[in-house]
């Protein structure tokens, strides 16, 4: 593609089903989502690890569903897995759909991340050294949301 290769990572607690479906058959766009396991979390019918893309896009989707109650060590392992796989794709650009409903105090999330954990996530993604666009998505505890965003963005400055 003359536009380059793009990787999209959805970090919102809920699976990025719209992004996955839209790009499922496109070989120049790699999509990935780290989210609550669809066996217990909305959208229930999307987000399983065996969904790899279709047609020309086969192999360009990586779902990393995690169980309810996931804490930083397992979450960071999923981020690392994404980084390893996306390096092989060699993206020219990275888009991050950054959701903070993964925080332990979020009223609709089911993960147990702490504010300081977002810096580690940011640092891991910044290490890819790919031009990056960050779009904020979920995060419904407005008391901690700003601190979570600050922590995440600080990881890109490390």
mmCIF file of C-alpha atoms in Angstrom:
data_model
loop_
_atom_site.group_PDB
_atom_site.id
_atom_site.type_symbol
_atom_site.label_atom_id
_atom_site.label_comp_id
_atom_site.label_asym_id
_atom_site.label_seq_id
_atom_site.Cartn_x
_atom_site.Cartn_y
_atom_site.Cartn_z
ATOM 1 C CA UNK A 1 0.000 0.000 0.000
ATOM 2 C CA UNK A 2 1.326 3.463 -0.794
ATOM 3 C CA UNK A 3 -0.020 4.637 2.578
ATOM 4 C CA UNK A 4 2.243 2.316 4.535
ATOM 5 C CA UNK A 5 1.584 -0.448 7.025
ATOM 6 C CA UNK A 6 -0.493 0.466 10.061
ATOM 7 C CA UNK A 7 -0.887 -1.364 13.361
ATOM 8 C CA UNK A 8 -3.855 -0.624 15.622
ATOM 9 C CA UNK A 9 -3.854 -1.659 19.283
ATOM 10 C CA UNK A 10 -7.046 -1.412 21.328
ATOM 11 C CA UNK A 11 -6.337 -1.241 25.077
ATOM 12 C CA UNK A 12 -9.930 -0.660 26.147
ATOM 13 C CA UNK A 13 -11.405 -3.240 28.547
ATOM 14 C CA UNK A 14 -13.912 -4.281 25.882
ATOM 15 C CA UNK A 15 -12.825 -5.939 22.640
ATOM 16 C CA UNK A 16 -12.270 -3.673 19.639
ATOM 17 C CA UNK A 17 -14.778 -5.562 17.490
ATOM 18 C CA UNK A 18 -15.529 -2.707 15.087
ATOM 19 C CA UNK A 19 -11.855 -2.179 14.272
ATOM 20 C CA UNK A 20 -11.261 -5.908 13.884
ATOM 21 C CA UNK A 21 -14.191 -6.351 11.517
ATOM 22 C CA UNK A 22 -13.439 -3.283 9.421
ATOM 23 C CA UNK A 23 -9.842 -4.355 8.739
ATOM 24 C CA UNK A 24 -10.286 -8.163 8.813
ATOM 25 C CA UNK A 25 -9.481 -8.593 5.122
ATOM 26 C CA UNK A 26 -6.806 -5.915 4.744
ATOM 27 C CA UNK A 27 -3.205 -7.127 4.675
ATOM 28 C CA UNK A 28 -1.613 -3.720 5.309
ATOM 29 C CA UNK A 29 -3.425 -3.126 8.617
ATOM 30 C CA UNK A 30 -2.605 -5.194 11.705
ATOM 31 C CA UNK A 31 -5.238 -5.072 14.443
ATOM 32 C CA UNK A 32 -4.911 -6.206 18.028
ATOM 33 C CA UNK A 33 -6.983 -5.966 21.187
ATOM 34 C CA UNK A 34 -6.177 -6.688 24.840
ATOM 35 C CA UNK A 35 -9.528 -7.100 26.577
ATOM 36 C CA UNK A 36 -11.785 -9.031 28.910
ATOM 37 C CA UNK A 37 -12.348 -12.615 27.791
ATOM 38 C CA UNK A 38 -15.534 -12.771 25.686
ATOM 39 C CA UNK A 39 -16.594 -15.901 27.597
ATOM 40 C CA UNK A 40 -17.626 -13.534 30.416
ATOM 41 C CA UNK A 41 -17.512 -10.025 28.964
ATOM 42 C CA UNK A 42 -19.281 -7.977 26.312
ATOM 43 C CA UNK A 43 -19.334 -8.221 23.282
ATOM 44 C CA UNK A 44 -19.359 -12.021 23.948
ATOM 45 C CA UNK A 45 -19.222 -13.106 20.281
ATOM 46 C CA UNK A 46 -15.968 -11.329 19.358
ATOM 47 C CA UNK A 47 -12.438 -11.245 20.632
ATOM 48 C CA UNK A 48 -11.370 -14.858 20.823
ATOM 49 C CA UNK A 49 -7.694 -15.698 20.319
ATOM 50 C CA UNK A 50 -8.418 -17.830 17.241
ATOM 51 C CA UNK A 51 -9.729 -14.841 15.235
ATOM 52 C CA UNK A 52 -6.758 -14.118 12.944
ATOM 53 C CA UNK A 53 -8.251 -12.101 10.065
ATOM 54 C CA UNK A 54 -9.671 -13.308 6.732
ATOM 55 C CA UNK A 55 -8.642 -13.557 3.089
ATOM 56 C CA UNK A 56 -5.704 -11.269 2.323
ATOM 57 C CA UNK A 57 -5.794 -10.185 5.963
ATOM 58 C CA UNK A 58 -5.287 -13.660 7.414
ATOM 59 C CA UNK A 59 -2.670 -13.364 10.142
ATOM 60 C CA UNK A 60 -3.150 -9.629 10.666
ATOM 61 C CA UNK A 61 -5.335 -9.804 13.783
ATOM 62 C CA UNK A 62 -4.175 -10.665 17.294
ATOM 63 C CA UNK A 63 -6.676 -10.941 20.138
ATOM 64 C CA UNK A 64 -5.324 -11.190 23.658
ATOM 65 C CA UNK A 65 -8.329 -11.927 25.902
ATOM 66 C CA UNK A 66 -7.611 -11.915 29.623
ATOM 67 C CA UNK A 67 -9.616 -13.217 32.585
ATOM 68 C CA UNK A 68 -11.579 -11.033 34.972
ATOM 69 C CA UNK A 69 -9.340 -9.826 37.787
ATOM 70 C CA UNK A 70 -6.218 -9.555 35.599
ATOM 71 C CA UNK A 71 -3.420 -7.598 37.288
ATOM 72 C CA UNK A 72 -0.382 -5.808 35.878
ATOM 73 C CA UNK A 73 2.011 -8.774 35.431
ATOM 74 C CA UNK A 74 -0.377 -10.670 33.117
ATOM 75 C CA UNK A 75 -1.473 -7.481 31.356
ATOM 76 C CA UNK A 76 2.123 -6.421 30.714
ATOM 77 C CA UNK A 77 2.846 -9.896 29.368
ATOM 78 C CA UNK A 78 0.021 -9.368 26.832
ATOM 79 C CA UNK A 79 1.499 -5.974 25.862
ATOM 80 C CA UNK A 80 4.872 -7.663 25.371
ATOM 81 C CA UNK A 81 3.254 -10.357 23.224
ATOM 82 C CA UNK A 82 1.676 -7.655 21.053
ATOM 83 C CA UNK A 83 5.037 -5.895 20.707
ATOM 84 C CA UNK A 84 6.811 -9.072 19.592
ATOM 85 C CA UNK A 85 4.145 -9.978 17.038
ATOM 86 C CA UNK A 86 3.756 -6.451 15.661
ATOM 87 C CA UNK A 87 7.529 -6.103 15.203
ATOM 88 C CA UNK A 88 7.357 -8.934 12.669
ATOM 89 C CA UNK A 89 4.597 -7.010 10.829
ATOM 90 C CA UNK A 90 6.924 -3.979 10.595
ATOM 91 C CA UNK A 91 4.338 -1.176 10.823
ATOM 92 C CA UNK A 92 5.096 2.321 9.577
ATOM 93 C CA UNK A 93 2.546 3.762 12.023
ATOM 94 C CA UNK A 94 0.875 2.698 15.272
ATOM 95 C CA UNK A 95 -2.576 3.793 16.432
ATOM 96 C CA UNK A 96 -3.450 3.120 20.065
ATOM 97 C CA UNK A 97 -7.059 3.154 21.227
ATOM 98 C CA UNK A 98 -6.204 3.805 24.870
ATOM 99 C CA UNK A 99 -8.966 2.826 27.260
ATOM 100 C CA UNK A 100 -8.527 3.291 30.980
ATOM 101 C CA UNK A 101 -11.553 1.251 32.040
ATOM 102 C CA UNK A 102 -8.940 -1.391 32.925
ATOM 103 C CA UNK A 103 -8.198 0.520 36.167
ATOM 104 C CA UNK A 104 -9.051 -1.284 39.393
ATOM 105 C CA UNK A 105 -11.612 1.369 40.391
ATOM 106 C CA UNK A 106 -13.416 1.577 37.042
ATOM 107 C CA UNK A 107 -17.150 0.925 37.506
ATOM 108 C CA UNK A 108 -17.562 -1.154 34.309
ATOM 109 C CA UNK A 109 -14.153 -2.797 33.885
ATOM 110 C CA UNK A 110 -13.020 -6.062 35.404
ATOM 111 C CA UNK A 111 -9.226 -5.730 35.487
ATOM 112 C CA UNK A 112 -7.138 -4.601 38.446
ATOM 113 C CA UNK A 113 -4.565 -2.240 36.945
ATOM 114 C CA UNK A 114 -3.203 0.542 39.131
ATOM 115 C CA UNK A 115 -2.425 4.077 37.982
ATOM 116 C CA UNK A 116 1.342 3.465 37.967
ATOM 117 C CA UNK A 117 0.920 0.420 35.686
ATOM 118 C CA UNK A 118 -0.069 2.616 32.744
ATOM 119 C CA UNK A 119 3.417 4.140 32.637
ATOM 120 C CA UNK A 120 4.899 0.661 32.149
ATOM 121 C CA UNK A 121 2.409 -0.007 29.347
ATOM 122 C CA UNK A 122 3.350 3.280 27.684
ATOM 123 C CA UNK A 123 7.064 2.573 28.037
ATOM 124 C CA UNK A 124 6.640 -0.862 26.437
ATOM 125 C CA UNK A 125 4.742 0.556 23.460
ATOM 126 C CA UNK A 126 7.091 3.524 23.020
ATOM 127 C CA UNK A 127 9.979 1.047 22.711
ATOM 128 C CA UNK A 128 8.523 0.020 19.331
ATOM 129 C CA UNK A 129 9.873 3.367 18.051
ATOM 130 C CA UNK A 130 7.072 3.755 15.523
ATOM 131 C CA UNK A 131 5.245 7.060 14.900
ATOM 132 C CA UNK A 132 2.210 6.760 17.159
ATOM 133 C CA UNK A 133 -1.248 8.299 17.400
ATOM 134 C CA UNK A 134 -2.969 7.831 20.762
ATOM 135 C CA UNK A 135 -6.765 8.157 20.940
ATOM 136 C CA UNK A 136 -8.408 8.030 24.329
ATOM 137 C CA UNK A 137 -11.386 5.726 24.699
ATOM 138 C CA UNK A 138 -12.898 4.277 27.855
ATOM 139 C CA UNK A 139 -12.291 5.222 31.443
ATOM 140 C CA UNK A 140 -15.333 5.890 33.594
ATOM 141 C CA UNK A 141 -13.915 6.740 36.998
ATOM 142 C CA UNK A 142 -13.256 10.406 36.320
ATOM 143 C CA UNK A 143 -11.509 10.781 39.689
ATOM 144 C CA UNK A 144 -8.514 8.731 38.469
ATOM 145 C CA UNK A 145 -8.842 9.093 34.688
ATOM 146 C CA UNK A 146 -6.530 12.100 34.343
ATOM 147 C CA UNK A 147 -3.840 10.443 36.454
ATOM 148 C CA UNK A 148 -4.091 7.248 34.383
ATOM 149 C CA UNK A 149 -3.718 9.191 31.125
ATOM 150 C CA UNK A 150 -0.771 11.149 32.557
ATOM 151 C CA UNK A 151 0.887 7.924 33.699
ATOM 152 C CA UNK A 152 0.428 6.322 30.266
ATOM 153 C CA UNK A 153 1.742 9.323 28.359
ATOM 154 C CA UNK A 154 4.703 9.607 30.755
ATOM 155 C CA UNK A 155 5.771 6.169 29.581
ATOM 156 C CA UNK A 156 6.313 7.625 26.119
ATOM 157 C CA UNK A 157 8.764 10.156 27.574
ATOM 158 C CA UNK A 158 10.954 7.592 29.416
#
